[in-house]
Tab-separated table of C-alpha atoms in Angstrom:
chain	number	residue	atom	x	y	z
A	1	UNK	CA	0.000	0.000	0.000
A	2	UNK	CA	2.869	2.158	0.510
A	3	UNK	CA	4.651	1.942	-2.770
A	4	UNK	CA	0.999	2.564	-4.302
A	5	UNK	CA	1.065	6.013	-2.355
A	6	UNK	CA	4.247	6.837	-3.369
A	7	UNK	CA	3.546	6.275	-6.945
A	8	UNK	CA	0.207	7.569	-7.203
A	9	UNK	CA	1.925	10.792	-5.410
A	10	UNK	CA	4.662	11.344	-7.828
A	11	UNK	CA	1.724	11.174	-10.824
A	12	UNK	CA	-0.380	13.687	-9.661
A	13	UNK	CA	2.163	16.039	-8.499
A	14	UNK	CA	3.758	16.089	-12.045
A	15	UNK	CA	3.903	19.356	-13.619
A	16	UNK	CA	6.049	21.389	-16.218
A	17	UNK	CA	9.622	21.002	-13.985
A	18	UNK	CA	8.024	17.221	-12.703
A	19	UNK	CA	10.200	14.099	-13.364
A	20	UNK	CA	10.509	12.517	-16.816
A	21	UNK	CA	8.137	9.438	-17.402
A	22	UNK	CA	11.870	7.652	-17.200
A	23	UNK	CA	12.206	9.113	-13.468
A	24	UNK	CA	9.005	7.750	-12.906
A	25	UNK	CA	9.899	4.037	-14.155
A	26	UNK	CA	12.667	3.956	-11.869
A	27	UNK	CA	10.934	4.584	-8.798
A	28	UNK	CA	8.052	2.091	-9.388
A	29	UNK	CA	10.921	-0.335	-10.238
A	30	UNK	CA	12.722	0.253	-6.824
A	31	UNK	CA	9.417	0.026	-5.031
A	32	UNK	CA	8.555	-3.566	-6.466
A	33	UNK	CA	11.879	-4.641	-5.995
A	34	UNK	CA	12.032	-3.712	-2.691
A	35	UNK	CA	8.687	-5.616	-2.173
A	36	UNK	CA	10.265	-8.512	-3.616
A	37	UNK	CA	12.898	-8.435	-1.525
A	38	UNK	CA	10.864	-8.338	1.676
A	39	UNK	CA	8.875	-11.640	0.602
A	40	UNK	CA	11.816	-13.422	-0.708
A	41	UNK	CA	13.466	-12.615	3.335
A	42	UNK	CA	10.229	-13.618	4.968
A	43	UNK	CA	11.037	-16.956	2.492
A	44	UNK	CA	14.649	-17.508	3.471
A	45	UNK	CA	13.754	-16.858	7.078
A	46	UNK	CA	11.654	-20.049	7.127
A	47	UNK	CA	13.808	-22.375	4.983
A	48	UNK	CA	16.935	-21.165	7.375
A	49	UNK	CA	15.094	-21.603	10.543
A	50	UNK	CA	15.150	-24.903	11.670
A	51	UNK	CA	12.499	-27.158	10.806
A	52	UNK	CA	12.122	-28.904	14.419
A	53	UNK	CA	12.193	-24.981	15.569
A	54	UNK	CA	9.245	-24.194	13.384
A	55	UNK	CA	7.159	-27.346	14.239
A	56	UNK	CA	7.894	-27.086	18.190
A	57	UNK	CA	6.564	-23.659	18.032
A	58	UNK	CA	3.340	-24.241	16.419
A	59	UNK	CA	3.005	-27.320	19.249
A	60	UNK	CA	3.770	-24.750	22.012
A	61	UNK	CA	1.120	-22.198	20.931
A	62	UNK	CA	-1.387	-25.179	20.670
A	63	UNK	CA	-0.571	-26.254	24.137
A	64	UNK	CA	-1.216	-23.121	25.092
A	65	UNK	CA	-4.486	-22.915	23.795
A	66	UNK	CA	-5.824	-26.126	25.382
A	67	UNK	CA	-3.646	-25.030	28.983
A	68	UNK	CA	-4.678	-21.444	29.157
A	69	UNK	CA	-8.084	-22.292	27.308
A	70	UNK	CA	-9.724	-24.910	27.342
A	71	UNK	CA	-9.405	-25.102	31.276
A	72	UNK	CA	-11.227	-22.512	31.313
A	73	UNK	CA	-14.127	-24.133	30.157
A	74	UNK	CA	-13.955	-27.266	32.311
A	75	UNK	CA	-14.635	-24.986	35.540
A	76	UNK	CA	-18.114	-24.090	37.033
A	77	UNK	CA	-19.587	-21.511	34.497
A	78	UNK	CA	-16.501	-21.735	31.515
A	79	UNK	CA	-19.436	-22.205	28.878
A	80	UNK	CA	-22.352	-20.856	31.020
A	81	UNK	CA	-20.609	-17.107	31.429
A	82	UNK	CA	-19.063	-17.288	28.583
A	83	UNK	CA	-21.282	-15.507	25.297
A	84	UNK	CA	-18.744	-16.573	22.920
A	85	UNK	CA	-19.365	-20.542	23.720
A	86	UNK	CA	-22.319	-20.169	26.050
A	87	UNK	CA	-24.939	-23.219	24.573
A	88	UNK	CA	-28.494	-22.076	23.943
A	89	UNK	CA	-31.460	-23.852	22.763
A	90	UNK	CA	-31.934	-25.623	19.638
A	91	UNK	CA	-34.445	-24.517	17.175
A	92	UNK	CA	-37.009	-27.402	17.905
A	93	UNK	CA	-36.815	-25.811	21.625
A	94	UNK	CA	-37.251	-22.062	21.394
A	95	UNK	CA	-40.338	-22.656	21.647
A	96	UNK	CA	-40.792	-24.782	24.702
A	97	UNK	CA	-39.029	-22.083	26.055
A	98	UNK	CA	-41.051	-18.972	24.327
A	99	UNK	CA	-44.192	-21.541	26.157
A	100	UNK	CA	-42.548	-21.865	29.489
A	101	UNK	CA	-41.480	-18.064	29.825
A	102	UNK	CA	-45.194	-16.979	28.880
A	103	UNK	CA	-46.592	-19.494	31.673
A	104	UNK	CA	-44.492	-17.753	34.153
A	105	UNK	CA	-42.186	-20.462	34.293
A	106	UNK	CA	-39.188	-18.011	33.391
A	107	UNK	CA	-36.731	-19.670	36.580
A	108	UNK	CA	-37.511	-23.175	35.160
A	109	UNK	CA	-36.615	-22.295	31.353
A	110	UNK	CA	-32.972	-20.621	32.547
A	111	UNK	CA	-31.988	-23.621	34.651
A	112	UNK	CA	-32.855	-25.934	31.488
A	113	UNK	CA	-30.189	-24.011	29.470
A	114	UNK	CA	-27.628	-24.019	32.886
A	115	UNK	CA	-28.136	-27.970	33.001
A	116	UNK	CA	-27.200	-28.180	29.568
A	117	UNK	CA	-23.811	-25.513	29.775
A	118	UNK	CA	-22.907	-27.522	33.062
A	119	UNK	CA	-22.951	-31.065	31.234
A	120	UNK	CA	-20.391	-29.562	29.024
A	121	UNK	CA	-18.368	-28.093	31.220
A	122	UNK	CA	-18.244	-31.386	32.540
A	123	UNK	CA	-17.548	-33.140	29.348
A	124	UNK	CA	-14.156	-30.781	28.451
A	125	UNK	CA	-12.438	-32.629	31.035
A	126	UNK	CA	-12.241	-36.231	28.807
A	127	UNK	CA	-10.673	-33.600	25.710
A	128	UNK	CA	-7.284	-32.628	26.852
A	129	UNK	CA	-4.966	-35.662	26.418
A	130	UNK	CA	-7.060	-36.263	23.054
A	131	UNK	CA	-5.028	-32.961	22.307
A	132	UNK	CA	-2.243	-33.302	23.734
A	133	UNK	CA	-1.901	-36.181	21.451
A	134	UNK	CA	-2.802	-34.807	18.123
A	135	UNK	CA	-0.345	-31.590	18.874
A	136	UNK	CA	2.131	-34.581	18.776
A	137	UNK	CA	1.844	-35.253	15.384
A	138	UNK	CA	2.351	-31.948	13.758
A	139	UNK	CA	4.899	-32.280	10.988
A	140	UNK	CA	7.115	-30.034	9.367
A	141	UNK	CA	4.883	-29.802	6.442
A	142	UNK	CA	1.770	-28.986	8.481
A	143	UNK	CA	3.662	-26.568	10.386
A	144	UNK	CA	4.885	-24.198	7.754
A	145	UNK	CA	1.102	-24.359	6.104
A	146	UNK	CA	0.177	-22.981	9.578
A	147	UNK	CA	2.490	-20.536	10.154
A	148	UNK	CA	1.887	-19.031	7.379
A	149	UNK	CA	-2.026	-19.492	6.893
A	150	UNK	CA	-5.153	-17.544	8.515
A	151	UNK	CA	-5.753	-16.593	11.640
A	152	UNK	CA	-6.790	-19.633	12.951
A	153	UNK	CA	-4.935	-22.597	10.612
A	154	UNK	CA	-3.732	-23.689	13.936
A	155	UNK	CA	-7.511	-24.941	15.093
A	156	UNK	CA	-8.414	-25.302	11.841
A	157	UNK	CA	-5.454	-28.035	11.689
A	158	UNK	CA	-6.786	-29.400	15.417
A	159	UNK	CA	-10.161	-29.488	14.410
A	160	UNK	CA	-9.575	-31.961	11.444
A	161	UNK	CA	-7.329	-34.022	13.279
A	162	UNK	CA	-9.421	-34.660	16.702
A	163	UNK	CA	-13.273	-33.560	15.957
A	164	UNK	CA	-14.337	-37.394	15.692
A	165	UNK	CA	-12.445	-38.566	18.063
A	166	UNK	CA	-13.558	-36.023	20.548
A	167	UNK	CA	-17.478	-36.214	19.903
A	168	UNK	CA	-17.074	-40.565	20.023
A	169	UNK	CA	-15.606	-39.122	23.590
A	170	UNK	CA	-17.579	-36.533	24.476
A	171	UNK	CA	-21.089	-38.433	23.547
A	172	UNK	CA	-21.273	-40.643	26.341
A	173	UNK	CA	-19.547	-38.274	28.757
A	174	UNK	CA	-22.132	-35.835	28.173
A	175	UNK	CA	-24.437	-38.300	28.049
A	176	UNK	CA	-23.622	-39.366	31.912
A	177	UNK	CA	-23.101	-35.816	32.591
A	178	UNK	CA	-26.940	-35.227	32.423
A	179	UNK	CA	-27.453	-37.530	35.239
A	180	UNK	CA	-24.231	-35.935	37.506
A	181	UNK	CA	-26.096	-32.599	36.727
A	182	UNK	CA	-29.400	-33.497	36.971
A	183	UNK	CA	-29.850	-32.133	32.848
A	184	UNK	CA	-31.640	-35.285	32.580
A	185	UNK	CA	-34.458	-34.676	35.094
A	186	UNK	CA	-34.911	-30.547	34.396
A	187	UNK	CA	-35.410	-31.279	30.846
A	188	UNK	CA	-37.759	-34.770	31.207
A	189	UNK	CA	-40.154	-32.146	33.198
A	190	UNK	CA	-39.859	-29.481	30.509
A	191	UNK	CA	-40.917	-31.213	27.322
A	192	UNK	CA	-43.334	-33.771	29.505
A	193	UNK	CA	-44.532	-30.044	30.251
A	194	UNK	CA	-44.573	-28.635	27.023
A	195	UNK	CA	-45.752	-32.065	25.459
A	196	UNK	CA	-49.142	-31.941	27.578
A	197	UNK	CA	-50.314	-28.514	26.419
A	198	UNK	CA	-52.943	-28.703	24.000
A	199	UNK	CA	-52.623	-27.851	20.492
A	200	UNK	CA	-48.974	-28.169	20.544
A	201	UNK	CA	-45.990	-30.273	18.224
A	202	UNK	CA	-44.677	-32.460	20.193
A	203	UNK	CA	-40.784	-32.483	20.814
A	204	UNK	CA	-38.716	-35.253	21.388
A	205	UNK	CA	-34.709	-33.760	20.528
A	206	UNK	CA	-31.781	-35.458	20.591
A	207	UNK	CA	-29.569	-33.363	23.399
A	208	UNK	CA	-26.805	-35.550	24.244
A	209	UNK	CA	-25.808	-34.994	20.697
A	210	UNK	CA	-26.719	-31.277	20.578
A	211	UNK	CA	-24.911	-30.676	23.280
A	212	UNK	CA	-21.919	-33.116	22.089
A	213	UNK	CA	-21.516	-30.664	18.862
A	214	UNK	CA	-21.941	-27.405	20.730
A	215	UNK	CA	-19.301	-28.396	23.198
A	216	UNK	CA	-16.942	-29.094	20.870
A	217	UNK	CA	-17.376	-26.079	19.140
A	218	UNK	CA	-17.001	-23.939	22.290
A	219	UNK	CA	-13.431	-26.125	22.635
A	220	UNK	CA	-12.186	-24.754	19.250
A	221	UNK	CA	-13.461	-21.481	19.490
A	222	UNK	CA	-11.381	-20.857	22.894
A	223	UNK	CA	-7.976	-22.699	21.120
A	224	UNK	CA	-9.171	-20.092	18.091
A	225	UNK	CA	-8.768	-16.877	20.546
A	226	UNK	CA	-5.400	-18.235	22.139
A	227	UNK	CA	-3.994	-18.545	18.633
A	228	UNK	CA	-5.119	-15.325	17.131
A	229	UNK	CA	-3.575	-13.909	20.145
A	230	UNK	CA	-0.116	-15.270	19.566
A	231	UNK	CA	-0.672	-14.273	16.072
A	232	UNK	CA	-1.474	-10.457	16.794
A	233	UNK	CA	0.539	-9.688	19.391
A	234	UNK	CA	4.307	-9.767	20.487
A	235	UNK	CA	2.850	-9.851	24.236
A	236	UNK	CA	1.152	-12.639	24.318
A	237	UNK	CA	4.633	-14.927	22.826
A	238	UNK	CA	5.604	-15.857	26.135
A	239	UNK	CA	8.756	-18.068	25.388
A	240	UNK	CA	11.902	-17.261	23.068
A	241	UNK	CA	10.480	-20.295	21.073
A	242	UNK	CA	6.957	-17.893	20.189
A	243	UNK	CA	8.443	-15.417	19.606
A	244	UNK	CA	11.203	-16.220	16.675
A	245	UNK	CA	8.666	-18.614	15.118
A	246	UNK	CA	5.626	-16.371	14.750
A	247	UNK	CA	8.198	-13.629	14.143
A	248	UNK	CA	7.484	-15.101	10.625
A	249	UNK	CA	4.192	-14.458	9.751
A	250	UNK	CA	4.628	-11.124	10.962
């Protein structure tokens, strides 16, 4: 963007005593060359850079993700509190809810949604040696795509490499979680409630998998946050490690 200000600066400030069209050849020449030159470092910084360097780095700010991250969402309100993950209703039961509410039944519809944040919550626990494990296996190869991808390559990279494991895991966890939480019992009373007003659908959803996907998806958008961090900002590189790999993609 720069050398298009410069240029576009020395062709509208051209007058009788203004440079020759030559003059003006030379300088967009420099400027692209000097563009060149900046990708073609940014290139020989990763090829000299060692490759184990490169790959550890990308495994550190993944670790970090799941340590400073996902943790958070294993404690008492991480997805509840949280509006970026927090898990609300499906479609099919907006409007038990929208029916419960208008009965007066307001406390009982938010403690249906807490039951259903707290099994989750619960659930995170079973996924951090599941990523401990993948962050194991990131190659050279994968690495450099990384580095040098968007924002969030990184968890884009974790997602395709431990989102089946983690919901075969998370299923039955979340499954038993309902129970531990008491999900189970809030939400038999709320559809047997809903179910036995008259002229109404009846529902019958599938939770333990709703609530399987949606806490996954809370788990990768927290690892996304950590990694756009890292990305963005110099602060956040906490080792020597972070901060000559990322240096990079700067």
């Amino acid at each position: 963007m720069k050398h298009i200000i410069l240029v576009c600066t020395i062709v509208f400030s051209l007058n009788t005593s203004a440079q020759t069209l030559s003059d003006l050849a030379k300088s967009f020449k420099k400027a692209t060359s000097s563009s060149s030159t900046s990708t073609s470092s940014t290139a020989s910084s990763i090829i000299n850079m060692s490759n184990t360097d490169i790959a550890a780095g990308l495994r550190e700010a993944l670790n970090l993700g799941i340590e400073d991250q996902v943790n958070k969402l294993t404690q008492t309100d991480g997805f509840y509190k949280n509006d970026l993950v927090k898990i609300l209703l499906p479609a099919e039961l907006q409007k038990v809810d929208t029916a419960l509410r208008k009965m007066g039944l307001a406390n009982l519809a938010d403690e249906g949604i807490k039951v259903l944040n707290r099994a989750a919550e619960d659930a995170v626990k079973e996924a951090t040696p599941i990523f401990v494990d993948a962050v194991k296996d990131i190659t050279f190869d994968d690495a450099k795509s990384i580095l040098l991808g968007s924002d969030d390559a990184a968890t884009t990279y974790l997602t395709s490499k431990t989102e089946t494991e983690l919901y075969k895991k998370f299923n039955p966890v979340i499954n038993e979680s309902f129970s531990k939480v008491g999900a189970d019992k809030v939400w038999t009373g709320l559809i047997s409630k809903y179910n036995s007003m008259p002229f109404v659908t009846q529902v019958n959803p599938d939770l333990t998998d709703y609530v399987t996907k949606e806490a996954l998806q809370g788990v990768y958008t927290m690892i996304a946050v950590e990694e756009k961090e890292i990305r963005k900002s110099t602060a956040a590189r906490s080792t020597q490690l972070l901060q000559s790999v990322f240096e990079l993609q700067d």
